[in-house]
mmCIF file of N, CA and C in Angstrom:
data_model
loop_
_atom_site.group_PDB
_atom_site.id
_atom_site.type_symbol
_atom_site.label_atom_id
_atom_site.label_comp_id
_atom_site.label_asym_id
_atom_site.label_seq_id
_atom_site.Cartn_x
_atom_site.Cartn_y
_atom_site.Cartn_z
ATOM 1 N N MET A 170 -18.276 60.954 -46.503
ATOM 2 C CA MET A 170 -16.482 61.336 -46.654
ATOM 3 C C MET A 170 -16.460 60.427 -47.894
ATOM 4 N N ASN A 171 -15.950 60.222 -49.242
ATOM 5 C CA ASN A 171 -15.960 60.019 -49.783
ATOM 6 C C ASN A 171 -15.449 58.282 -50.055
ATOM 7 N N LEU A 172 -14.787 57.762 -51.639
ATOM 8 C CA LEU A 172 -14.248 56.772 -51.488
ATOM 9 C C LEU A 172 -13.197 57.131 -51.535
ATOM 10 N N TRP A 173 -12.404 57.955 -51.868
ATOM 11 C CA TRP A 173 -11.073 58.606 -52.161
ATOM 12 C C TRP A 173 -10.140 59.220 -50.714
ATOM 13 N N GLU A 174 -11.041 59.962 -49.914
ATOM 14 C CA GLU A 174 -10.905 60.182 -48.714
ATOM 15 C C GLU A 174 -11.174 58.979 -48.305
ATOM 16 N N GLY A 175 -11.691 58.561 -47.911
ATOM 17 C CA GLY A 175 -11.421 57.064 -46.590
ATOM 18 C C GLY A 175 -10.418 56.312 -47.406
ATOM 19 N N LEU A 176 -10.265 55.826 -47.912
ATOM 20 C CA LEU A 176 -8.434 55.545 -48.665
ATOM 21 C C LEU A 176 -7.514 55.817 -47.698
ATOM 22 N N LEU A 177 -7.380 57.684 -48.196
ATOM 23 C CA LEU A 177 -6.292 57.731 -48.224
ATOM 24 C C LEU A 177 -6.551 58.376 -46.901
ATOM 25 N N PHE A 178 -7.679 57.947 -45.973
ATOM 26 C CA PHE A 178 -6.799 58.250 -44.192
ATOM 27 C C PHE A 178 -6.754 57.603 -43.514
ATOM 28 N N ALA A 179 -7.482 55.754 -44.108
ATOM 29 C CA ALA A 179 -7.282 53.777 -44.227
ATOM 30 C C ALA A 179 -5.292 54.446 -44.830
ATOM 31 N N ILE A 180 -4.709 55.106 -45.082
ATOM 32 C CA ILE A 180 -3.462 54.602 -45.658
ATOM 33 C C ILE A 180 -2.698 55.782 -44.523
ATOM 34 N N ALA A 181 -3.208 57.162 -44.390
ATOM 35 C CA ALA A 181 -2.196 57.553 -43.463
ATOM 36 C C ALA A 181 -2.690 57.354 -41.900
ATOM 37 N N ALA A 182 -3.732 56.953 -41.324
ATOM 38 C CA ALA A 182 -3.403 55.900 -40.067
ATOM 39 C C ALA A 182 -2.673 55.236 -40.259
ATOM 40 N N LEU A 183 -2.709 54.070 -41.823
ATOM 41 C CA LEU A 183 -1.650 52.553 -41.475
ATOM 42 C C LEU A 183 -0.231 53.239 -41.618
ATOM 43 N N VAL A 184 0.207 54.475 -42.463
ATOM 44 C CA VAL A 184 1.130 55.258 -42.336
ATOM 45 C C VAL A 184 1.736 55.312 -40.757
ATOM 46 N N ALA A 185 1.355 56.057 -40.119
ATOM 47 C CA ALA A 185 1.254 56.360 -38.395
ATOM 48 C C ALA A 185 1.472 54.321 -37.455
ATOM 49 N N VAL A 186 0.297 54.493 -37.993
ATOM 50 C CA VAL A 186 1.192 53.241 -36.739
ATOM 51 C C VAL A 186 2.429 52.652 -37.047
ATOM 52 N N ARG A 187 2.503 51.624 -38.227
ATOM 53 C CA ARG A 187 3.890 51.898 -38.713
ATOM 54 C C ARG A 187 4.927 52.390 -37.621
ATOM 55 N N VAL A 188 4.856 53.807 -38.247
ATOM 56 C CA VAL A 188 5.899 54.584 -37.688
ATOM 57 C C VAL A 188 6.237 54.289 -35.990
ATOM 58 N N LEU A 189 4.451 54.469 -35.829
ATOM 59 C CA LEU A 189 4.501 54.686 -34.101
ATOM 60 C C LEU A 189 5.211 52.449 -33.545
ATOM 61 N N VAL A 190 4.980 51.918 -34.616
ATOM 62 C CA VAL A 190 5.846 50.531 -34.136
ATOM 63 C C VAL A 190 7.193 50.588 -34.109
ATOM 64 N N GLY A 191 7.831 51.733 -35.102
ATOM 65 C CA GLY A 191 8.862 51.519 -35.861
ATOM 66 C C GLY A 191 10.048 52.569 -34.172
ATOM 67 N N MET A 192 9.437 53.041 -33.829
ATOM 68 C CA MET A 192 9.847 53.323 -33.071
ATOM 69 C C MET A 192 10.113 53.916 -31.180
ATOM 70 N N MET A 193 8.542 52.285 -31.361
ATOM 71 C CA MET A 193 8.234 51.335 -30.071
ATOM 72 C C MET A 193 9.342 50.078 -30.228
ATOM 73 N N ARG A 194 9.253 49.596 -31.385
ATOM 74 C CA ARG A 194 10.728 48.987 -31.251
ATOM 75 C C ARG A 194 12.563 49.335 -31.046
ATOM 76 N N ARG A 195 12.693 50.384 -31.196
ATOM 77 C CA ARG A 195 13.726 51.651 -31.199
ATOM 78 C C ARG A 195 13.690 51.839 -29.767
ATOM 79 N N ARG A 196 13.125 52.479 -29.857
ATOM 80 C CA ARG A 196 12.276 52.878 -27.756
ATOM 81 C C ARG A 196 13.437 51.643 -26.849
ATOM 82 N N GLU A 197 11.912 50.563 -27.240
ATOM 83 C CA GLU A 197 12.854 49.017 -26.637
ATOM 84 C C GLU A 197 14.434 48.564 -26.449
ATOM 85 N N GLU A 198 14.481 48.327 -28.061
ATOM 86 C CA GLU A 198 15.490 48.073 -28.270
ATOM 87 C C GLU A 198 17.037 49.111 -27.367
ATOM 88 N N SER A 199 16.555 50.374 -27.190
ATOM 89 C CA SER A 199 17.303 51.519 -26.128
ATOM 90 C C SER A 199 17.816 50.851 -24.831
ATOM 91 N N ILE A 200 16.532 50.356 -24.657
ATOM 92 C CA ILE A 200 16.284 50.506 -22.726
ATOM 93 C C ILE A 200 17.065 48.497 -22.787
ATOM 94 N N VAL A 201 16.721 48.074 -23.196
ATOM 95 C CA VAL A 201 17.526 46.318 -23.362
ATOM 96 C C VAL A 201 18.942 47.168 -23.172
ATOM 97 N N GLN A 202 19.101 47.443 -24.074
ATOM 98 C CA GLN A 202 20.863 48.094 -25.108
ATOM 99 C C GLN A 202 21.242 47.980 -23.058
ATOM 100 N N GLU A 203 19.994 49.684 -22.499
ATOM 101 C CA GLU A 203 20.922 50.084 -20.776
ATOM 102 C C GLU A 203 20.813 49.139 -19.637
ATOM 103 N N VAL A 204 19.624 48.205 -19.920
ATOM 104 C CA VAL A 204 19.606 47.460 -18.636
ATOM 105 C C VAL A 204 20.757 45.972 -19.031
ATOM 106 N N GLN A 205 21.077 45.739 -20.134
ATOM 107 C CA GLN A 205 22.268 44.354 -20.432
ATOM 108 C C GLN A 205 23.560 45.156 -20.189
ATOM 109 N N ALA A 206 23.370 46.595 -20.518
ATOM 110 C CA ALA A 206 25.086 46.813 -19.624
ATOM 111 C C ALA A 206 25.104 47.568 -18.352
ATOM 112 N N GLN A 207 23.952 47.932 -17.750
ATOM 113 C CA GLN A 207 24.146 48.450 -16.443
ATOM 114 C C GLN A 207 23.787 46.452 -15.335
ATOM 115 N N VAL A 208 23.240 45.035 -16.232
ATOM 116 C CA VAL A 208 23.794 43.923 -15.203
ATOM 117 C C VAL A 208 24.995 44.202 -15.215
ATOM 118 N N ASP A 209 25.683 42.963 -17.059
ATOM 119 C CA ASP A 209 27.456 43.327 -16.870
ATOM 120 C C ASP A 209 27.893 44.677 -16.346
ATOM 121 N N ALA A 210 27.631 45.786 -15.645
ATOM 122 C CA ALA A 210 28.522 46.629 -14.847
ATOM 123 C C ALA A 210 28.404 45.322 -13.711
ATOM 124 N N HIS A 211 27.408 45.429 -13.518
ATOM 125 C CA HIS A 211 26.630 44.531 -11.750
ATOM 126 C C HIS A 211 27.722 43.678 -11.497
ATOM 127 N N ILE A 212 27.334 42.848 -13.108
ATOM 128 C CA ILE A 212 27.983 41.590 -12.259
ATOM 129 C C ILE A 212 29.406 41.359 -12.274
ATOM 130 N N GLU A 213 30.317 42.350 -13.406
ATOM 131 C CA GLU A 213 32.014 42.563 -13.665
ATOM 132 C C GLU A 213 32.483 43.263 -11.151
ATOM 133 N N ARG A 214 31.470 44.009 -11.637
ATOM 134 C CA ARG A 214 31.847 44.591 -9.931
ATOM 135 C C ARG A 214 31.065 43.695 -8.833
ATOM 136 N N GLU A 215 30.482 42.754 -8.812
ATOM 137 C CA GLU A 215 30.987 41.090 -7.751
ATOM 138 C C GLU A 215 31.696 40.781 -8.283
ATOM 139 N N LYS A 216 31.910 40.274 -9.784
ATOM 140 C CA LYS A 216 33.922 39.185 -9.837
ATOM 141 C C LYS A 216 34.731 40.540 -8.897
ATOM 142 N N GLU A 217 34.517 40.627 -9.145
ATOM 143 C CA GLU A 217 36.016 41.984 -8.698
ATOM 144 C C GLU A 217 36.038 41.722 -7.005
ATOM 145 N N ALA A 218 33.842 42.154 -6.279
ATOM 146 C CA ALA A 218 35.090 42.446 -4.788
ATOM 147 C C ALA A 218 35.046 41.068 -4.762
ATOM 148 N N LYS A 219 34.781 39.824 -5.689
ATOM 149 C CA LYS A 219 34.566 38.560 -4.613
ATOM 150 C C LYS A 219 35.999 37.943 -4.568
ATOM 151 N N LYS A 220 37.295 38.562 -5.504
ATOM 152 C CA LYS A 220 38.478 38.570 -6.423
ATOM 153 C C LYS A 220 39.272 38.991 -4.640
ATOM 154 N N LYS A 221 39.023 40.774 -4.471
ATOM 155 C CA LYS A 221 39.175 40.980 -3.449
ATOM 156 C C LYS A 221 39.013 40.207 -1.397
ATOM 157 N N LYS A 222 37.351 39.932 -1.933
ATOM 158 C CA LYS A 222 38.034 38.752 -0.599
ATOM 159 C C LYS A 222 38.662 38.091 -0.723
ATOM 160 N N LYS A 223 38.721 37.032 -1.691
ATOM 161 C CA LYS A 223 39.179 36.235 -2.217
ATOM 162 C C LYS A 223 40.821 36.392 -1.778
ATOM 163 N N ARG A 224 41.329 37.679 -2.484
ATOM 164 C CA ARG A 224 43.015 38.177 -1.579
ATOM 165 C C ARG A 224 42.952 38.101 -0.606
ATOM 166 N N ALA A 225 42.066 38.922 0.547
ATOM 167 C CA ALA A 225 41.923 38.729 1.427
ATOM 168 C C ALA A 225 42.469 38.409 3.438
ATOM 169 N N VAL A 226 41.544 37.237 2.259
ATOM 170 C CA VAL A 226 41.112 36.021 2.993
ATOM 171 C C VAL A 226 42.697 35.134 3.044
ATOM 172 N N SER A 227 42.938 35.126 1.839
ATOM 173 C CA SER A 227 44.410 34.102 1.439
ATOM 174 C C SER A 227 45.318 34.453 2.706
ATOM 175 N N ARG A 228 45.930 36.613 2.589
ATOM 176 C CA ARG A 228 46.707 36.740 3.145
ATOM 177 C C ARG A 228 47.125 36.050 4.223
#
């Protein structure tokens, strides 16, 4: 492999790694958003359940 082939290979490898890192970051962000939405929904359901329980006890 001559100098130019090695240089092109190194550049291609760098670009590939950068693309993969970008894809992994986007995937991580989407997973975090999904989990946060599920946690928020769970917290909201717990609040509603406590409200219902409190209303039932006070009647």
